[in-house]
Coordinates of C-alpha atoms in Angstrom, one line a residue:
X183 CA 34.6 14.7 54.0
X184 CA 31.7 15.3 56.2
X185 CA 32.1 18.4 58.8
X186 CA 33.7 18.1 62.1
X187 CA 31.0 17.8 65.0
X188 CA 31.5 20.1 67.7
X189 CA 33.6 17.6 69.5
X190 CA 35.7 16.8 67.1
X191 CA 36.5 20.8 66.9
X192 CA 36.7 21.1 70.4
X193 CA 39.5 17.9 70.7
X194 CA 41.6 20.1 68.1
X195 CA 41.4 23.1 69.6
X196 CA 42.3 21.0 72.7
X197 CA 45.6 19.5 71.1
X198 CA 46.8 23.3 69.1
X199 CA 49.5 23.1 72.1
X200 CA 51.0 20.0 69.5
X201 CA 51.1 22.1 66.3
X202 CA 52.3 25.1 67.9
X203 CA 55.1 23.0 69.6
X204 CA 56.2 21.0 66.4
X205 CA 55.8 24.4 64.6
X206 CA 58.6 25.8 67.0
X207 CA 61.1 22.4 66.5
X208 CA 61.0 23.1 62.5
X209 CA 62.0 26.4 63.1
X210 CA 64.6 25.8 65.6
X211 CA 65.9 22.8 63.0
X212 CA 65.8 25.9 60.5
X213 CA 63.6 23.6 58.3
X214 CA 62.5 25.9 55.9
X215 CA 65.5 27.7 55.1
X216 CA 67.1 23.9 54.4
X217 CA 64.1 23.6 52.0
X218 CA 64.4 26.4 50.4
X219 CA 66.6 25.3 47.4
X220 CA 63.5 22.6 46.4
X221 CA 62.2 19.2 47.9
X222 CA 64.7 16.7 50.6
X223 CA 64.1 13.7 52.4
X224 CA 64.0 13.3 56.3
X225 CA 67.4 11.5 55.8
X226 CA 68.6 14.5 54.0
X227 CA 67.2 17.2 56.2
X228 CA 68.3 15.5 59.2
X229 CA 72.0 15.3 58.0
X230 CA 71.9 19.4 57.5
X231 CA 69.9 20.2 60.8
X232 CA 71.7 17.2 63.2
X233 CA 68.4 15.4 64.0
X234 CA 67.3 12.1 64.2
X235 CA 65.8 10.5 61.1
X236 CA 63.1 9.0 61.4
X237 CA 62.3 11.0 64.7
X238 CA 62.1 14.4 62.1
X239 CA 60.4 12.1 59.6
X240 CA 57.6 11.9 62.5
X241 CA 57.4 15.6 62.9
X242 CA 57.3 16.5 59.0
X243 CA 54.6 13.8 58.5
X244 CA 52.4 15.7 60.8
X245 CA 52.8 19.4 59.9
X246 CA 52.4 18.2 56.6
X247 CA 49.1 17.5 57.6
X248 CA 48.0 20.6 59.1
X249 CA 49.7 22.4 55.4
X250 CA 53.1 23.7 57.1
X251 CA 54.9 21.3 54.7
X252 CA 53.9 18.6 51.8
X253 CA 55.1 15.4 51.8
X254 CA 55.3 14.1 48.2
X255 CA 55.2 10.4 46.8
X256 CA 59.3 10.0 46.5
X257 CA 59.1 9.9 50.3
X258 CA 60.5 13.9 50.1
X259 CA 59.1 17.2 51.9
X260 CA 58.7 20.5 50.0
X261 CA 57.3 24.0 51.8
X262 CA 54.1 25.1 51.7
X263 CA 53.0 29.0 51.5
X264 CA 52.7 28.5 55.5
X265 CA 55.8 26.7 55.4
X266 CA 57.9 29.9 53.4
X267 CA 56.7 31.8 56.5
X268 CA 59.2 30.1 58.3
X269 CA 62.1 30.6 56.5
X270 CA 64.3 33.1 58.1
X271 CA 64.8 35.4 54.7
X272 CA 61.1 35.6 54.2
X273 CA 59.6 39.4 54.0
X274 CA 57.1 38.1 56.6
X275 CA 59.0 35.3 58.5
X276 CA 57.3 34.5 61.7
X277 CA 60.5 32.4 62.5
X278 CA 61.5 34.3 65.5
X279 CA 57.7 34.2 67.0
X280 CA 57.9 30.5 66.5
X281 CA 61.2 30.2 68.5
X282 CA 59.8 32.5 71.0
X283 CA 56.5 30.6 71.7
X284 CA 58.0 27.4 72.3
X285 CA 60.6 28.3 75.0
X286 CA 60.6 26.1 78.3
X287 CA 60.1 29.3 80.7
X288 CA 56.8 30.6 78.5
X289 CA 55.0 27.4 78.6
X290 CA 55.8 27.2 82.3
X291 CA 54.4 30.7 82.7
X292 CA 51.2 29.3 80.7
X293 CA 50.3 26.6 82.6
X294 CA 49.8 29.2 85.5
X295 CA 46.9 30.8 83.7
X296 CA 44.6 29.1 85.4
X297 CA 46.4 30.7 88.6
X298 CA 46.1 34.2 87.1
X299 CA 42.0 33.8 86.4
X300 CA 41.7 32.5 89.7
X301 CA 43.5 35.4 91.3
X302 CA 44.0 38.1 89.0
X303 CA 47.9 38.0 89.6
X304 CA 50.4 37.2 86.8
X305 CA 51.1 34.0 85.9
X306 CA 54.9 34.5 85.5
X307 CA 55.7 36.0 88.5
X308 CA 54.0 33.1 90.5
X309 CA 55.9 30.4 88.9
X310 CA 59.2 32.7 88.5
X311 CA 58.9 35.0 91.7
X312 CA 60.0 37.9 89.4
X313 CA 58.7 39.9 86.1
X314 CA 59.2 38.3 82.9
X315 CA 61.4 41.3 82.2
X316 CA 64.1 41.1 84.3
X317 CA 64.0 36.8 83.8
X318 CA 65.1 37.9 79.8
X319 CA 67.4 40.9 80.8
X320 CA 69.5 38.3 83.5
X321 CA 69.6 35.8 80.3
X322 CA 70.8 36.9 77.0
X323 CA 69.8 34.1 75.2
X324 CA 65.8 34.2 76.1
X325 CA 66.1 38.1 75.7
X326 CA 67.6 37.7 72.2
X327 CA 65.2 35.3 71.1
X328 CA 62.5 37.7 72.3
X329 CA 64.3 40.6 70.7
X330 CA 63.4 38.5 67.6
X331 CA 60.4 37.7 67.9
X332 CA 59.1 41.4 68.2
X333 CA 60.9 41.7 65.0
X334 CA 59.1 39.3 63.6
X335 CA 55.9 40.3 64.2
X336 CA 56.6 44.0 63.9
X337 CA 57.3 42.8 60.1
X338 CA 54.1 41.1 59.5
X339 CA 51.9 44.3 60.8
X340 CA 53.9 47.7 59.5
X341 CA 52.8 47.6 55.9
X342 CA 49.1 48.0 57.1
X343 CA 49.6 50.4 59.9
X344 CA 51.5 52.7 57.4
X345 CA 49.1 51.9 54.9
X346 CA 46.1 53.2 57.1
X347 CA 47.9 55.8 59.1
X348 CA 49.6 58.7 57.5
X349 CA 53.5 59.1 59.4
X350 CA 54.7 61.0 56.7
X351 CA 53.2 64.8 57.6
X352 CA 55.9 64.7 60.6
X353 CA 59.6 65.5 60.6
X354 CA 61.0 63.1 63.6
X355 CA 59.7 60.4 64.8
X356 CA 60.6 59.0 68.3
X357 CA 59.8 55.2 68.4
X358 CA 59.5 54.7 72.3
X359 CA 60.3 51.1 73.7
X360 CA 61.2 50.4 69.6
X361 CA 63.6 46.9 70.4
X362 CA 65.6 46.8 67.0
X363 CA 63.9 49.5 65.5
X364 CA 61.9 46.7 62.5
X365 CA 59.2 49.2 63.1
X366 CA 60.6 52.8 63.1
X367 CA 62.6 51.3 60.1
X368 CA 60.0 50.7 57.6
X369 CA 58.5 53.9 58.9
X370 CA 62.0 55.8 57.9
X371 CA 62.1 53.6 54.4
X372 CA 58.3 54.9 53.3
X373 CA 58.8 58.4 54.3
X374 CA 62.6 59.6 53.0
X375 CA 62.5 62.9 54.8
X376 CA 61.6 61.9 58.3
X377 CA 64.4 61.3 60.4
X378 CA 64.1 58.8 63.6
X379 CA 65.1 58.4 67.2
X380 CA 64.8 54.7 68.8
X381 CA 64.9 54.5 72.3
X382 CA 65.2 51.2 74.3
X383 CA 67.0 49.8 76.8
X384 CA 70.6 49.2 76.5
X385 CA 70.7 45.1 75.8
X386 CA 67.9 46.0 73.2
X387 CA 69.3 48.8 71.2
X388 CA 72.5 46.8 70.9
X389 CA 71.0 45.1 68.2
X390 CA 69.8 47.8 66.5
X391 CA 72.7 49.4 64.3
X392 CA 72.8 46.3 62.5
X393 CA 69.2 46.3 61.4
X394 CA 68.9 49.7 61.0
X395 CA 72.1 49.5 58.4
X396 CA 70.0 46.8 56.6
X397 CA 67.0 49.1 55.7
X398 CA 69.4 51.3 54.8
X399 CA 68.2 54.1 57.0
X400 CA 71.1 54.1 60.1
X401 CA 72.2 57.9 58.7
X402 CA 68.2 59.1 59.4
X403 CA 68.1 57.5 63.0
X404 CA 69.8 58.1 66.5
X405 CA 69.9 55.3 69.1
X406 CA 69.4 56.5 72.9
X407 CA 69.2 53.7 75.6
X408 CA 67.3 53.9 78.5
X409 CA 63.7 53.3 80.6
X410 CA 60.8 55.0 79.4
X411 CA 59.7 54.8 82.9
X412 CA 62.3 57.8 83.1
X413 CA 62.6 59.9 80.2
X414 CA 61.7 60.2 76.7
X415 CA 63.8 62.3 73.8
X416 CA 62.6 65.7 73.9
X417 CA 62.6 66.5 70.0
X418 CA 60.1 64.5 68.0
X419 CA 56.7 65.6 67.0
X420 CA 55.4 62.5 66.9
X421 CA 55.9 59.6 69.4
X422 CA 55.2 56.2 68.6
X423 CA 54.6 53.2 71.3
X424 CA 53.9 50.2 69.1
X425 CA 53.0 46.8 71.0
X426 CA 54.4 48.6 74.4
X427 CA 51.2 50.0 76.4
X428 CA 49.9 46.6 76.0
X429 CA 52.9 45.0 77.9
X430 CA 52.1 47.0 81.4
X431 CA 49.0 47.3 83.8
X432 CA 47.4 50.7 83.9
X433 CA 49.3 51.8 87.1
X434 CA 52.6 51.4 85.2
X435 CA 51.3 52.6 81.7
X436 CA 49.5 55.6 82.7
X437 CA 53.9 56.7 84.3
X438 CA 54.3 55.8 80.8
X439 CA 52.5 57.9 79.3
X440 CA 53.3 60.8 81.3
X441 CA 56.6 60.5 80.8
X442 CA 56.1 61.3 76.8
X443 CA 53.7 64.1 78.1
X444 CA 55.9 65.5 80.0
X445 CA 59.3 65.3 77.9
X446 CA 57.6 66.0 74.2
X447 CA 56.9 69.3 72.9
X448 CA 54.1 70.7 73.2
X449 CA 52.9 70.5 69.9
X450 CA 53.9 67.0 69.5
X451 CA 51.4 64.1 69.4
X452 CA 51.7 60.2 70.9
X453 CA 50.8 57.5 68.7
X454 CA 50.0 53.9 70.8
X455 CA 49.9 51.3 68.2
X456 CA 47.8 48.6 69.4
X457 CA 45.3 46.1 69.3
X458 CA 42.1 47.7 70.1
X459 CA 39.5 45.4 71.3
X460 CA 36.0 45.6 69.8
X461 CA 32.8 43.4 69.3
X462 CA 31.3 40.4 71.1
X463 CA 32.7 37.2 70.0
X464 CA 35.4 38.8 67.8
X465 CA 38.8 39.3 67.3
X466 CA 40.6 36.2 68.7
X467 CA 44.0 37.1 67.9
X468 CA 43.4 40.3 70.3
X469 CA 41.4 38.2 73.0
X470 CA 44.3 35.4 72.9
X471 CA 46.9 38.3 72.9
X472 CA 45.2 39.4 76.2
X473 CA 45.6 36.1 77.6
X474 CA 49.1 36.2 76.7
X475 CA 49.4 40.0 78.3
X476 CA 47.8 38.4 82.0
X477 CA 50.2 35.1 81.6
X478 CA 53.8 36.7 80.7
X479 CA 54.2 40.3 81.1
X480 CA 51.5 41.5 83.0
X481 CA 49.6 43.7 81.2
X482 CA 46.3 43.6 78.9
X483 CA 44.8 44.6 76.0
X484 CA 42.4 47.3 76.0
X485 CA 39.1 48.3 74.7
X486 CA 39.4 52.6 73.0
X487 CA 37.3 53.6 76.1
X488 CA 40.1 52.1 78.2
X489 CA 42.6 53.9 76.2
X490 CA 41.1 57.0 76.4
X491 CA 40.7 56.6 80.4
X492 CA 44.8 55.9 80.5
X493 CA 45.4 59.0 78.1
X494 CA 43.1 61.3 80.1
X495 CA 44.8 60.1 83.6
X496 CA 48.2 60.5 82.3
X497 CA 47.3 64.4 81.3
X498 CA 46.6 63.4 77.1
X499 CA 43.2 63.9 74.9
X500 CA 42.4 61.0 72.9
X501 CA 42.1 62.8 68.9
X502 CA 41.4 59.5 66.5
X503 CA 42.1 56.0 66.4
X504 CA 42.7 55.0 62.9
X505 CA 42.3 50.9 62.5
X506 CA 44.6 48.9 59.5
X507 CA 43.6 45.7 57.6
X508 CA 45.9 43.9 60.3
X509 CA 43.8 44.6 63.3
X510 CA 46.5 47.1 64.5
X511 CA 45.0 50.7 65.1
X512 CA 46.6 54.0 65.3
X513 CA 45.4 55.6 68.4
X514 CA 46.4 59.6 68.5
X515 CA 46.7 62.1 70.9
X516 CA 47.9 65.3 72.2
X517 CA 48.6 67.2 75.3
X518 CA 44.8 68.3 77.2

């Protein structure tokens, strides 16, 4: 097969909005998990996940051919290694990013981006006249399936970050805005003697017992709700913001950051796990990620330079910034 011409690259990067949404209808049909036990038809899969034949034939037939699933001579569909990704049981399941990513309210809120380039302002707020926060807090549902999404992809990254970072020469760890706790879990798992305190806010932690039972770590780990906008636990050495900086504008996550600064000890250090941008025309997941930070929540990915301007503004030195195979880096620092 001859190589795509630049058009015919650009039209499918034109139509990803397709894949993406039929990616996010298997998962909400729970295909994967039904395929789990080996090859069914559309007729069969339909039956188990109440959806119209031949309408889920249609959608199985085309991720089959972008490798999410196979479809095989007797008419049936079996996973693909993309496909096990979906499955809800999988170490690595992006299931609960794929739910997330197809909701009604965060496609509205990307088909302002044009809105936010023109004007700098967020795109949710414009469409929603409030922050995508408070949308998911007044909604249980949408907050639940957010919840589960940063689960998701908290899974997918915490093997490299604790690969490439070393968590274990502390004694408590403090995982600041930690939702379920996915992260501060594995964390806990790697490192027996380290005990753990996840802080969140109350309709987040309320999910967290039950996953921090499954690790098997709930006995190492105490759960304290509330806004790291007002105060922080004030006996960890170490405190960890993964995926949380990048959520706010510099305004709002320099307060933040003074808040740990203020309630740590003084020998304790902060740890922002992030996506730190580098290079020209590289890293598209963290330049698409940005894109996503000026659309929903409001906030952006930064550059080290730009984290070590918020550290220093929010009375913190900047030490190292350790990067993992995953493209997630460890940035460090202490009190100036």
């Amino acid at each position: 097969m001859a190589e795509p011409t630049a058009a015919e690259q650009l039209q499918r990067m034109v139509g990803g909005f397709r894949v993406s949404q039929a990616i996010h209808v298997a998962a909400e049909l729970g295909i994967s998990d039904l395929l789990s036990g080996g090859p069914l038809s559309a007729d069969e899969l339909a039956a188990r996940a109440r959806a119209h034949p031949r309408s889920l034939y249609r959608l199985l037939r085309a991720l089959s051919t972008v490798g999410v699933y196979e479809e095989l001579p007797d008419g049936r569909f079996r996973s693909t290694a993309i496909g096990e990704a979906l499955r809800s049981d999988a170490p690595d399941s992006l299931t609960g990013w794929a739910r997330l990513v197809g909701r009604p309210y965060f496609w509205q809120a990307w088909s302002a981006l044009g809105h936010s380039v023109r004007t700098g302002e967020n795109a949710f707020r414009s469409v929603y006249g409030e922050d995508v926060w408070s949308y998911r807090a007044a909604r249980p549902e949408e907050s639940e399936i957010f919840d589960g999404a940063m689960t998701a992809l908290a899974s997918t990254d915490v093997a490299s970050v604790m690969d490439a970072y070393d968590f274990g020469r502390f004694d408590t760890i403090a995982d600041i805005g930690g939702g379920r706790g996915a992260f501060l879990a594995a964390i806990l798992d790697r490192w027996p003697h380290l005990t753990g305190v996840l802080t969140d806010q109350a309709h987040v932690v309320a999910g967290a017992p039950k996953l921090l039972e499954a690790a098997g770590v709930a006995q190492r780990c105490r759960i304290e709700a509330g806004s790291f906008f007002d105060a922080v636990p004030t006996d960890a050495d170490a405190y960890v913001l993964k995926s949380v900086i990048h959520d706010w504008a510099d305004e709002d996550s320099v307060r933040i950051l003074a808040t740990c600064r203020r309630d740590m000890p003084a020998d304790a250090v902060v740890l922002l796990v992030e996506r730190v941008l580098t290079g020209l025309n590289q890293n598209p997941v963290g330049a698409f990620s940005d894109l996503n930070m000026l659309v929903a929540p409001g906030g952006q990915e930064r550059t080290e330079d730009e984290y070590r301007s918020l550290l220093a503004s929010a009375g913190l030195s900047h030490v190292r910034t350790t990067v993992s195979s995953s493209g997630y880096a460890v940035v460090e620092a202490v009190r100036a």
